[in-house]
PDB file of C-alpha atoms and ligand atoms in Angstrom:
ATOM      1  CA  UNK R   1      -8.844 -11.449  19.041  1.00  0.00           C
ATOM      2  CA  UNK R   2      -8.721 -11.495  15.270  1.00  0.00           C
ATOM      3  CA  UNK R   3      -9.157  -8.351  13.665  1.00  0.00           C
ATOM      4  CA  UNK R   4      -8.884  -6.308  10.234  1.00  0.00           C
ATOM      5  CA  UNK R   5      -8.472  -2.782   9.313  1.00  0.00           C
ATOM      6  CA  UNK R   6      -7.932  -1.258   5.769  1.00  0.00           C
ATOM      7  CA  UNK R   7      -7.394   2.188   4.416  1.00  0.00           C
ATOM      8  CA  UNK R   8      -7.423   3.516   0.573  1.00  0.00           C
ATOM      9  CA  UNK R   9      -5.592   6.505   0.788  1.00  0.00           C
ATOM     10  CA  UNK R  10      -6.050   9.857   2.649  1.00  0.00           C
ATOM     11  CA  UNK R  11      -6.177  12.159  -0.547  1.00  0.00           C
ATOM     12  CA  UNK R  12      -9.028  14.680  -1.906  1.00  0.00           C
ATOM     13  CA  UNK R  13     -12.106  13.181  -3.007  1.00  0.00           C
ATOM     14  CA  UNK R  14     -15.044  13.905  -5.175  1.00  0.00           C
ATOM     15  CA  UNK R  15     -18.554  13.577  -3.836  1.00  0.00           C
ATOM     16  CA  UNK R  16     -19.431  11.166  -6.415  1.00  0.00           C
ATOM     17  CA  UNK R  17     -16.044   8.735  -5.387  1.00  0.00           C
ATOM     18  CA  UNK R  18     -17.202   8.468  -2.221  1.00  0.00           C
ATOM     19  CA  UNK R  19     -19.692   5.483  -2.095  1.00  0.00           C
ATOM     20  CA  UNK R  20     -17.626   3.318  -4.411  1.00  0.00           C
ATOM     21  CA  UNK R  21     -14.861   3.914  -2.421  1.00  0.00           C
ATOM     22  CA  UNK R  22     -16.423   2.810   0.516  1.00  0.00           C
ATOM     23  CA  UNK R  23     -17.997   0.053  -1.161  1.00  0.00           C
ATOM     24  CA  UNK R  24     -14.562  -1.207  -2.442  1.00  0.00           C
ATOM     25  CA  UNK R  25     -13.192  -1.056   1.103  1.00  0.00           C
ATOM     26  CA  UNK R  26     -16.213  -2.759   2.844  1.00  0.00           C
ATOM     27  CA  UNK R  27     -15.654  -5.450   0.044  1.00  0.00           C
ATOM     28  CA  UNK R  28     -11.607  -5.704   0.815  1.00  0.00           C
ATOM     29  CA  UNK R  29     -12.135  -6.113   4.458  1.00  0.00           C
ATOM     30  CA  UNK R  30     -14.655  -8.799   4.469  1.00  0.00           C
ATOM     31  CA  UNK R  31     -12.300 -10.496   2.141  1.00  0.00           C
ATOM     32  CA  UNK R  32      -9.336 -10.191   4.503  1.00  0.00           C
ATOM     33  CA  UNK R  33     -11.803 -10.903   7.313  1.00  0.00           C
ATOM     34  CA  UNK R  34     -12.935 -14.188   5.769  1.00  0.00           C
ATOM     35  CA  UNK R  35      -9.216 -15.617   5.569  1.00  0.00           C
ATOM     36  CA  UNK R  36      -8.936 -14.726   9.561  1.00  0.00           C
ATOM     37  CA  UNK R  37     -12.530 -16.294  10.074  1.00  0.00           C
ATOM     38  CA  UNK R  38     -11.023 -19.583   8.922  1.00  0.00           C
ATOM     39  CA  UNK R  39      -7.530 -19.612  10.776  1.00  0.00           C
ATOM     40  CA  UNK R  40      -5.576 -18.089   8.431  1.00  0.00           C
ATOM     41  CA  UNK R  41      -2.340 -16.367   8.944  1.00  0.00           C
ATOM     42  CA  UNK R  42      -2.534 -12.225   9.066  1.00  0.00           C
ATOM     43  CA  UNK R  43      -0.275 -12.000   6.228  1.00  0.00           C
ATOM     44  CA  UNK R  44      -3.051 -13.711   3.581  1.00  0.00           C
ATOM     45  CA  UNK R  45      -5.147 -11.772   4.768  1.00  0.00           C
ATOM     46  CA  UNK R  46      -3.876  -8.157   4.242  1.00  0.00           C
ATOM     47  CA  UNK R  47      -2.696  -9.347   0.761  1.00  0.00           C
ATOM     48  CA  UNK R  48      -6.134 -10.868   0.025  1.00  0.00           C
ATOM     49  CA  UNK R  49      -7.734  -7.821   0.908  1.00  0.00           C
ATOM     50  CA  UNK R  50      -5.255  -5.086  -0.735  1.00  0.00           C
ATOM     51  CA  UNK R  51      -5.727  -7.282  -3.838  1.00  0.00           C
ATOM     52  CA  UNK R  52      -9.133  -6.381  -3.731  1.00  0.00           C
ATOM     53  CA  UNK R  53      -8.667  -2.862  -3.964  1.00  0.00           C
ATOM     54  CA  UNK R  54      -5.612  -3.068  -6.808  1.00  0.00           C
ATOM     55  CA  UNK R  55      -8.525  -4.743  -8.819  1.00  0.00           C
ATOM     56  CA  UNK R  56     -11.040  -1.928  -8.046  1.00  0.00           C
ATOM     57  CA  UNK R  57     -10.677   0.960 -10.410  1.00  0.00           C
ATOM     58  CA  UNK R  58     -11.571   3.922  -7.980  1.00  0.00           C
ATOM     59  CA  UNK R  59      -8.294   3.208  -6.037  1.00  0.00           C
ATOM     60  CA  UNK R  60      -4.602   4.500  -6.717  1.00  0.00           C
ATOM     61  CA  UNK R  61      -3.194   1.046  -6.991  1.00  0.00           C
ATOM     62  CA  UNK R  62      -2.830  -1.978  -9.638  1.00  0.00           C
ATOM     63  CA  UNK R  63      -5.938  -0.810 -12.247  1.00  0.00           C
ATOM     64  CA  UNK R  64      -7.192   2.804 -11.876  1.00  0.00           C
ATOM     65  CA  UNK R  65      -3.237   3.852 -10.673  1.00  0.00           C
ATOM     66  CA  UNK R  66      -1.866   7.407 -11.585  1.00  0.00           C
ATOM     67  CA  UNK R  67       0.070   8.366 -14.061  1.00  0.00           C
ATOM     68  CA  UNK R  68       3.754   9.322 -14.177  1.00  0.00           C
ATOM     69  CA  UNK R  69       4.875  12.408 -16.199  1.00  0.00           C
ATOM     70  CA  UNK R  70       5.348  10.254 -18.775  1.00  0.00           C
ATOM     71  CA  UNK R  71       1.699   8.874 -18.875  1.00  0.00           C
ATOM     72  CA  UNK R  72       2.645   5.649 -17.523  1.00  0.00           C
ATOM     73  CA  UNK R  73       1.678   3.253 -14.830  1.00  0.00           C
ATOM     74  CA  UNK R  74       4.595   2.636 -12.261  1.00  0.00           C
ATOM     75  CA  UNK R  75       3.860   0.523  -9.328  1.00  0.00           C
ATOM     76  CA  UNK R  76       5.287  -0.036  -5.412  1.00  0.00           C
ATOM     77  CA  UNK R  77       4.005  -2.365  -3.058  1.00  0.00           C
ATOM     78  CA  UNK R  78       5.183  -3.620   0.216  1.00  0.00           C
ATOM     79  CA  UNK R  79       4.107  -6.496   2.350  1.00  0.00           C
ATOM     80  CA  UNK R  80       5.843  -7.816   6.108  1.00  0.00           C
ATOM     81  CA  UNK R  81       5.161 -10.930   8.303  1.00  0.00           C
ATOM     82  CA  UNK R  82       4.875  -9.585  12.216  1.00  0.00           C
ATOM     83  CA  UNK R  83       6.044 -12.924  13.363  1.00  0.00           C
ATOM     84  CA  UNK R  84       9.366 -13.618  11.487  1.00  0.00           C
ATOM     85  CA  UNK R  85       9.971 -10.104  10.251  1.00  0.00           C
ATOM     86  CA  UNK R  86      10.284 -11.329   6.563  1.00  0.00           C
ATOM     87  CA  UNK R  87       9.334  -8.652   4.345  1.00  0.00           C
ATOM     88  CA  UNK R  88       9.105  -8.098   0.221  1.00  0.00           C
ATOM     89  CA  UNK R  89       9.092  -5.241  -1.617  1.00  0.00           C
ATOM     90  CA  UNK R  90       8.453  -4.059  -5.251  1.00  0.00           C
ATOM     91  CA  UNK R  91       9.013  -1.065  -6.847  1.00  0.00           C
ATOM     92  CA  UNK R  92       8.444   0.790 -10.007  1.00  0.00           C
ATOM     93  CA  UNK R  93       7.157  -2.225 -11.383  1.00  0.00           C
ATOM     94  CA  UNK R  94       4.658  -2.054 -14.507  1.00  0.00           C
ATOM     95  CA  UNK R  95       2.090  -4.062 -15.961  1.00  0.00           C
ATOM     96  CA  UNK R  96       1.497  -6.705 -12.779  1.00  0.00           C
ATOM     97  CA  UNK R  97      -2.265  -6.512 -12.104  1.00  0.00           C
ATOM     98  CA  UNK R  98      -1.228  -6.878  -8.353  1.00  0.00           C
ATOM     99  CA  UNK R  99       1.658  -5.839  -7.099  1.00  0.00           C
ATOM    100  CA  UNK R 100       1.496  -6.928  -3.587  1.00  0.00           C
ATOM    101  CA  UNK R 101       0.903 -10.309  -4.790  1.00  0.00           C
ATOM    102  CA  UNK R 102       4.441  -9.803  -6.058  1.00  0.00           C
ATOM    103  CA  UNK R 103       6.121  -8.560  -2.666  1.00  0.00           C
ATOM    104  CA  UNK R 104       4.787 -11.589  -1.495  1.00  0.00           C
ATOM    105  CA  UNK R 105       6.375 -13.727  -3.988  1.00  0.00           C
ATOM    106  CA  UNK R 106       9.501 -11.761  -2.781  1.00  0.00           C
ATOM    107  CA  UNK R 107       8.852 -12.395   0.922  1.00  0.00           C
ATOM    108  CA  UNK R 108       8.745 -15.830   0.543  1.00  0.00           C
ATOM    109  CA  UNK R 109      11.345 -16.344  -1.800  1.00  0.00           C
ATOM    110  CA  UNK R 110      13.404 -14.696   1.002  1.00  0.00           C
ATOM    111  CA  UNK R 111      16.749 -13.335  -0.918  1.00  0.00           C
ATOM    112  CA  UNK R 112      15.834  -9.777  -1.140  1.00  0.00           C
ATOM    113  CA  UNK R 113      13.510  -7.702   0.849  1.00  0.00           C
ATOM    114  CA  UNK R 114      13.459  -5.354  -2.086  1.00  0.00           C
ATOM    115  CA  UNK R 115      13.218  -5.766  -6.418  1.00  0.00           C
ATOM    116  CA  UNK R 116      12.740  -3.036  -8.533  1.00  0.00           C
ATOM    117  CA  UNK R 117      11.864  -2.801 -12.514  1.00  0.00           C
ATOM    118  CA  UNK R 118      12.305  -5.578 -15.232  1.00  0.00           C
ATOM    119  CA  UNK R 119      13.742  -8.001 -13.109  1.00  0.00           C
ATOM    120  CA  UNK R 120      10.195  -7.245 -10.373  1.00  0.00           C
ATOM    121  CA  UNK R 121       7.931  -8.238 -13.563  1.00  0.00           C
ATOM    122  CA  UNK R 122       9.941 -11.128 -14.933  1.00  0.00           C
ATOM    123  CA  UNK R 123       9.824 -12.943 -11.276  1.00  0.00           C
ATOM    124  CA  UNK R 124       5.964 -11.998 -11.707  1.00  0.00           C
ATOM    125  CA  UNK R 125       5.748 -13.974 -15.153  1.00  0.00           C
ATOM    126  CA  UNK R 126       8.001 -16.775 -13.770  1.00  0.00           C
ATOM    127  CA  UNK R 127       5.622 -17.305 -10.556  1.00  0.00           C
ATOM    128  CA  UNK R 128       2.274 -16.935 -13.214  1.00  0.00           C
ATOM    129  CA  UNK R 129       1.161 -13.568 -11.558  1.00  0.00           C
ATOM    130  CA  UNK R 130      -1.262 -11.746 -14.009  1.00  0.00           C
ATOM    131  CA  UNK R 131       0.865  -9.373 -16.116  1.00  0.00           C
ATOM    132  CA  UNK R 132      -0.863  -7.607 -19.077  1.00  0.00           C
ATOM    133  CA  UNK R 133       0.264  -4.850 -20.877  1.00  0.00           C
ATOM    134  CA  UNK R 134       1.108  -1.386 -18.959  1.00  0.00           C
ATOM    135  CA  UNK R 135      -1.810   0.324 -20.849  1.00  0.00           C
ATOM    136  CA  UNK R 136      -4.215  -2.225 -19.851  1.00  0.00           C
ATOM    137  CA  UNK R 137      -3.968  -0.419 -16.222  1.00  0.00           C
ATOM    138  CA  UNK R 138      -4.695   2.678 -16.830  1.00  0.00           C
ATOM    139  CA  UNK R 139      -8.431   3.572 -16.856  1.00  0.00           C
ATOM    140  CA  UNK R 140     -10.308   6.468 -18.663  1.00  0.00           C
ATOM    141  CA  UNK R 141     -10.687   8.612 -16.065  1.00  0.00           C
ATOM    142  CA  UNK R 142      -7.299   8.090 -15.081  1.00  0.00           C
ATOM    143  CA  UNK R 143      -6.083   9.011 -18.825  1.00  0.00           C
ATOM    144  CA  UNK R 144      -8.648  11.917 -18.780  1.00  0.00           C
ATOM    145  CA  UNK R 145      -6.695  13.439 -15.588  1.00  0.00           C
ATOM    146  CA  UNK R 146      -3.386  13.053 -16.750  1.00  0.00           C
ATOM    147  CA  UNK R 147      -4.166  15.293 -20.257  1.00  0.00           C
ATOM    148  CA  UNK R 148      -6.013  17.948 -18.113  1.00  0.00           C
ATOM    149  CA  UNK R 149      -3.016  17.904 -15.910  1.00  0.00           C
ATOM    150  CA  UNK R 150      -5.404  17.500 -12.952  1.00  0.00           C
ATOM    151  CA  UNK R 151      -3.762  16.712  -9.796  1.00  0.00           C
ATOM    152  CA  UNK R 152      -5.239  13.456  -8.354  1.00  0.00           C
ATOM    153  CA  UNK R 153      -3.830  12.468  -4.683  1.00  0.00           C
ATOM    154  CA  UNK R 154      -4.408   9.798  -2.660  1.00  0.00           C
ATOM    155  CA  UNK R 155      -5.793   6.549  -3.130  1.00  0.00           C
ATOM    156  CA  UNK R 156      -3.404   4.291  -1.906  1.00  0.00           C
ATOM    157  CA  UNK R 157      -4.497   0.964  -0.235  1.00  0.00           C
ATOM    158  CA  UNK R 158      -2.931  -0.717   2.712  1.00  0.00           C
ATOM    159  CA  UNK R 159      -4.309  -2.752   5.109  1.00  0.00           C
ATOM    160  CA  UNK R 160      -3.441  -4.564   8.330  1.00  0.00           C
ATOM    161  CA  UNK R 161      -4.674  -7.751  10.226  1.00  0.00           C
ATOM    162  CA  UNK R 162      -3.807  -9.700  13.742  1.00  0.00           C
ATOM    163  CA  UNK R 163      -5.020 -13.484  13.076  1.00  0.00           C
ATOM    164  CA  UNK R 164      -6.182 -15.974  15.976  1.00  0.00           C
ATOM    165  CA  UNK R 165      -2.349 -17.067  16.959  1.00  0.00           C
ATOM    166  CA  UNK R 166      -1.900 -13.419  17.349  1.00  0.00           C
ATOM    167  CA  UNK R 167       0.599 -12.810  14.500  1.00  0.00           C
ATOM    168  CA  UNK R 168       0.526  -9.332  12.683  1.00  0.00           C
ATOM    169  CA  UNK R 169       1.537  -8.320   9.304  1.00  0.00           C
ATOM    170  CA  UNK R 170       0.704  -5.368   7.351  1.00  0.00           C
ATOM    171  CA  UNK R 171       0.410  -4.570   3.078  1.00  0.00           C
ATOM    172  CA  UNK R 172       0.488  -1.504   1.105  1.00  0.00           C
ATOM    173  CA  UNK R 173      -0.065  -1.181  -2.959  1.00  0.00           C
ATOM    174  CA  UNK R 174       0.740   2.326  -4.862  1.00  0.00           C
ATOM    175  CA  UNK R 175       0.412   3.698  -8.194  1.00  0.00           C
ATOM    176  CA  UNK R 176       2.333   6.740  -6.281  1.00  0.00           C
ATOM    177  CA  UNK R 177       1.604  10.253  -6.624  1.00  0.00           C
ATOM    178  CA  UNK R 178       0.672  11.705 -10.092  1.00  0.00           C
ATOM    179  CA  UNK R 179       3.241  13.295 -12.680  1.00  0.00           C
ATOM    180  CA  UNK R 180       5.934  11.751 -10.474  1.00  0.00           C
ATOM    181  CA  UNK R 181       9.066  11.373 -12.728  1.00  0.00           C
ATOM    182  CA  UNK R 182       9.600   7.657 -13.957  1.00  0.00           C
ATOM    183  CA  UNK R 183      11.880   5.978 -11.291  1.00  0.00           C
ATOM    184  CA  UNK R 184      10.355   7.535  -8.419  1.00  0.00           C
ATOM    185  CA  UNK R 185       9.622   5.079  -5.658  1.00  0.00           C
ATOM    186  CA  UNK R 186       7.192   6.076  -2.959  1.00  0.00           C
ATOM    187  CA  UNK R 187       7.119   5.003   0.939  1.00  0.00           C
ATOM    188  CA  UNK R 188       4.091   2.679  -0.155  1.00  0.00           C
ATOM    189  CA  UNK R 189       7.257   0.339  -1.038  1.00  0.00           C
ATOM    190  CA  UNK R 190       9.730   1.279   1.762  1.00  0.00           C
ATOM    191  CA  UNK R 191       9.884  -1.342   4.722  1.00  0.00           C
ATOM    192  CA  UNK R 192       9.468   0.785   8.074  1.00  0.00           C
ATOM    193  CA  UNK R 193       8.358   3.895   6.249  1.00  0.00           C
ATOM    194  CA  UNK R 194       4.756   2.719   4.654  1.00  0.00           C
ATOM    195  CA  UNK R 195       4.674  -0.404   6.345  1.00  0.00           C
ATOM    196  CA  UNK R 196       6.221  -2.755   9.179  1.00  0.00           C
ATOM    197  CA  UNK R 197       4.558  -5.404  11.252  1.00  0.00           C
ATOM    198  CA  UNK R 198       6.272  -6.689  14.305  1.00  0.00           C
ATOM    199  CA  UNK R 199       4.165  -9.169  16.582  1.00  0.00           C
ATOM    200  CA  UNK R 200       5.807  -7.689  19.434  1.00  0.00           C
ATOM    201  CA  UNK R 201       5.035  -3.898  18.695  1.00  0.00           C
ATOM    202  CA  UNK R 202       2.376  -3.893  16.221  1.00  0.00           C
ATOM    203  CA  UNK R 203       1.611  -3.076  11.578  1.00  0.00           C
ATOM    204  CA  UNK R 204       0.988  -0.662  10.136  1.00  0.00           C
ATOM    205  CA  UNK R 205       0.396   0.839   6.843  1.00  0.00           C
ATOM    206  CA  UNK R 206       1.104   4.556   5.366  1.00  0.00           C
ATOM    207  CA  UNK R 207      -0.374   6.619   2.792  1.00  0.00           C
ATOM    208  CA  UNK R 208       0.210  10.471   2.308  1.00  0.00           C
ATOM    209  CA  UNK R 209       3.322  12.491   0.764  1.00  0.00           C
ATOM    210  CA  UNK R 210       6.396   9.493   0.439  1.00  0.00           C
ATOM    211  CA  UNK R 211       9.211  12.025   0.689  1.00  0.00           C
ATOM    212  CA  UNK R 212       8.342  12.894   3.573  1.00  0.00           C
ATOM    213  CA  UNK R 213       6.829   9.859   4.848  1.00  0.00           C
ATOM    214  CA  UNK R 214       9.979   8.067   4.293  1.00  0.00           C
ATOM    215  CA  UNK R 215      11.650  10.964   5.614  1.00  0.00           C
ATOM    216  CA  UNK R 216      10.642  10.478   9.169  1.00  0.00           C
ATOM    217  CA  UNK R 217      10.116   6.551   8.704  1.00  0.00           C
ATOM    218  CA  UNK R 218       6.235   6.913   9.661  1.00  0.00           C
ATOM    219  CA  UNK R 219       5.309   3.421  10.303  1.00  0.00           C
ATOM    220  CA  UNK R 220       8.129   2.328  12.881  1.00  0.00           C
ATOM    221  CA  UNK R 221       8.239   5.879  14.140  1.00  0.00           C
ATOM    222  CA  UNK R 222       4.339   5.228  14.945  1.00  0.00           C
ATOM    223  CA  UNK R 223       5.046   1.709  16.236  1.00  0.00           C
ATOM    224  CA  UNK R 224       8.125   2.604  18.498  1.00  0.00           C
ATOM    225  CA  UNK R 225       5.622   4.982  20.583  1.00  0.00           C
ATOM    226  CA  UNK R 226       3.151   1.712  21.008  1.00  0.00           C
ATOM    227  CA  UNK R 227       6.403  -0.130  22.303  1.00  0.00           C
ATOM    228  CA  UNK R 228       6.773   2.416  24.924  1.00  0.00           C
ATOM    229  CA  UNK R 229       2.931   1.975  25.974  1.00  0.00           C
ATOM    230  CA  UNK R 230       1.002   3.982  23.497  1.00  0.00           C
ATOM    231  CA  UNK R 231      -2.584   2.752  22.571  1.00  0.00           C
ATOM    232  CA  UNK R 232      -2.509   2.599  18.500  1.00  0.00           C
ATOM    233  CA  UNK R 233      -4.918   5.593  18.246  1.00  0.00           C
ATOM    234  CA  UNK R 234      -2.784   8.104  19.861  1.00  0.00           C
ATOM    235  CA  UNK R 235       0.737   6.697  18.626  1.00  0.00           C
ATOM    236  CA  UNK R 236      -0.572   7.055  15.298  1.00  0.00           C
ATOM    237  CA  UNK R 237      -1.881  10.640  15.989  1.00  0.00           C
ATOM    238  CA  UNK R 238       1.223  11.665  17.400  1.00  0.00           C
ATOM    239  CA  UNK R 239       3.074  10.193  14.853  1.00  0.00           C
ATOM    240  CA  UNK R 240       1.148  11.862  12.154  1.00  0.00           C
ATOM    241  CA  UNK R 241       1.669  14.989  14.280  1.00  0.00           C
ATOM    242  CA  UNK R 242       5.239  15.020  14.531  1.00  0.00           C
ATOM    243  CA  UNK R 243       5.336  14.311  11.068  1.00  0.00           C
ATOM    244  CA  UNK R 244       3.437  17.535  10.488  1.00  0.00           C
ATOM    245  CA  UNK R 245       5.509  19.465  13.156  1.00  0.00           C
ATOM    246  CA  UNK R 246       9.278  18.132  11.511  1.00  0.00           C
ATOM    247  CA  UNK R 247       7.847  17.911   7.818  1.00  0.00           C
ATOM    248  CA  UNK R 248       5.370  20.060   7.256  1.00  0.00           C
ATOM    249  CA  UNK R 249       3.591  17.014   6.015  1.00  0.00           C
ATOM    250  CA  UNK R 250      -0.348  15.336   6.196  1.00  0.00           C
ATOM    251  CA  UNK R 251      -0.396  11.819   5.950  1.00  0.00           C
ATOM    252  CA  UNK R 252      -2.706   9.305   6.927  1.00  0.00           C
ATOM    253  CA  UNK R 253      -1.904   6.431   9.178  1.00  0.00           C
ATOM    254  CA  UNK R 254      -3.653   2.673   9.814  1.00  0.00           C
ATOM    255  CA  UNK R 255      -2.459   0.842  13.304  1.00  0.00           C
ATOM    256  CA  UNK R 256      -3.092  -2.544  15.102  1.00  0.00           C
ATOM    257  CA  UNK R 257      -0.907  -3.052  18.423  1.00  0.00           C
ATOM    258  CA  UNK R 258      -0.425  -6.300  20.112  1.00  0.00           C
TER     259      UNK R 258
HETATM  260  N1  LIG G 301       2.411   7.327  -0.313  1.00  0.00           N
HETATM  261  C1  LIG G 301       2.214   7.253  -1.740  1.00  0.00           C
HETATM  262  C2  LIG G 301       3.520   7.622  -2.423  1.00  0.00           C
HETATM  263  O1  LIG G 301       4.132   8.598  -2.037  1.00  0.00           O
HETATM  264  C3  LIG G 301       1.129   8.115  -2.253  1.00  0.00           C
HETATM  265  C4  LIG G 301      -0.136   8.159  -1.438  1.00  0.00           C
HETATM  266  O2  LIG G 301      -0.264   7.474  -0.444  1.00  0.00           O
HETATM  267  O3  LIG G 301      -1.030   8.897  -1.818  1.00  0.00           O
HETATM  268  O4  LIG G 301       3.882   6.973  -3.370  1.00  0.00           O
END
């Protein structure tokens, strides 16, 4: 069975967020969904669709991403194959319209799992990613926020996918959490924390408080429970439990098993 599920973030929300929100997720899955309809591999797919939602301004990632203390746009983004285990991961990265395009270029370049900074965004210009200036990410509203020193949480995308071989993978894209200092790198890029896909246990992707997230290495903490015969629902509510119990931390949590 072939199936998609994505997630943008499990932060507060205005009324008036709501339906584009939901529009923009609705829109990533049935992009995702369309590479699975036609055979392709779960990894396309979750990066299709988180793409979608790094272009869509009313999400926490690529365009429309929070600001850092400094007022600028740092990026993480994480992306893993459940059939190899090959993984790429970017973090603090600015000015790369979509960073989990750029984990993938990682992934399949295959020397590091993980590139952070100058060097992230100059293997983005060499492989003809979009790159445009830093400001050219941050929206209005987003700038609006920042100078009223509101807090705005949330709004991370991930998603995850099992194609029609059966393989899994999983993707998650971050602006991180607002006023962070510069440097600051979020779960959204940590492999095993804010995602891991493993055909033989099942992907997931994180979103929430990274500190902690990373903390308690959500993701594989969640997965480990399916291994030991856990239906994805309740591992990830018990993961996101135990989290709460050992952290005193609410995240939010997308699963596919086997
Ligand atoms: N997990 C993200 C981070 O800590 C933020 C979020 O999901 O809201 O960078």
């Amino acid at each position: 069975m072939t199936a998609i599920a994505v997630h943008g973030g499990a932060g507060d929300e205005r009324p008036e967020e709501r339906a584009p929100r939901r529009a923009g997720i609705i829109r990533a899955a049935e992009t995702g969904w369309a590479v699975l309809a036609r055979g392709g591999h779960a990894l396309d797919a979750v990066i299709e669709a988180v793409a979608v939602l790094e272009d869509d301004p009313h999400f926490n990632a690529g365009v429309g991403s929070v600001l850092t203390r400094e007022g600028i746009v740092e990026m993480d983004a994480s992306v893993m194959a459940g059939d190899t285990l090959a993984a790429g991961a970017v973090a603090t990265v600015r000015g790369v319209a979509n960073p989990v395009r750029l984990a993938r270029v990682v992934l399949d370049e295959g020397r590091e799992v993980f590139l952070v900074g100058e060097p992230a965004v100059a293997l983005a210009r060499r492989h003809g990613l979009r790159v445009c200036p830093p400001e050219a990410l941050v929206t209005e509203e987003t700038r609006r926020r920042w100078l009223a020193r509101e807090a705005a949480s949330g709004n991370t995308v991930g998603a995850v996918a099992r194609d029609a071989a059966g393989h899994l993978a999983a993707a998650t894209s971050t602006g991180g959490v607002s006023g962070k200092r510069c440097g600051r790198i979020g779960d959204s890029a940590v492999i095993g924390a804010g995602t891991y896909a493993d055909d033989a246990r099942g992907a997931g992707s994180a979103t929430g408080p990274g500190e902690a997230i990373i903390r308690l290495g959500l993701v594989r903490a969640a997965l480990e429970r399916i291994a030991r015969g856990s239906p994805a629902d309740v591992a990830a509510r018990a993961a996101l439990a135990c989290l709460h119990r050992r952290l005193g931390a609410d995240a939010g949590l997308i699963l596919i098993d086997p």
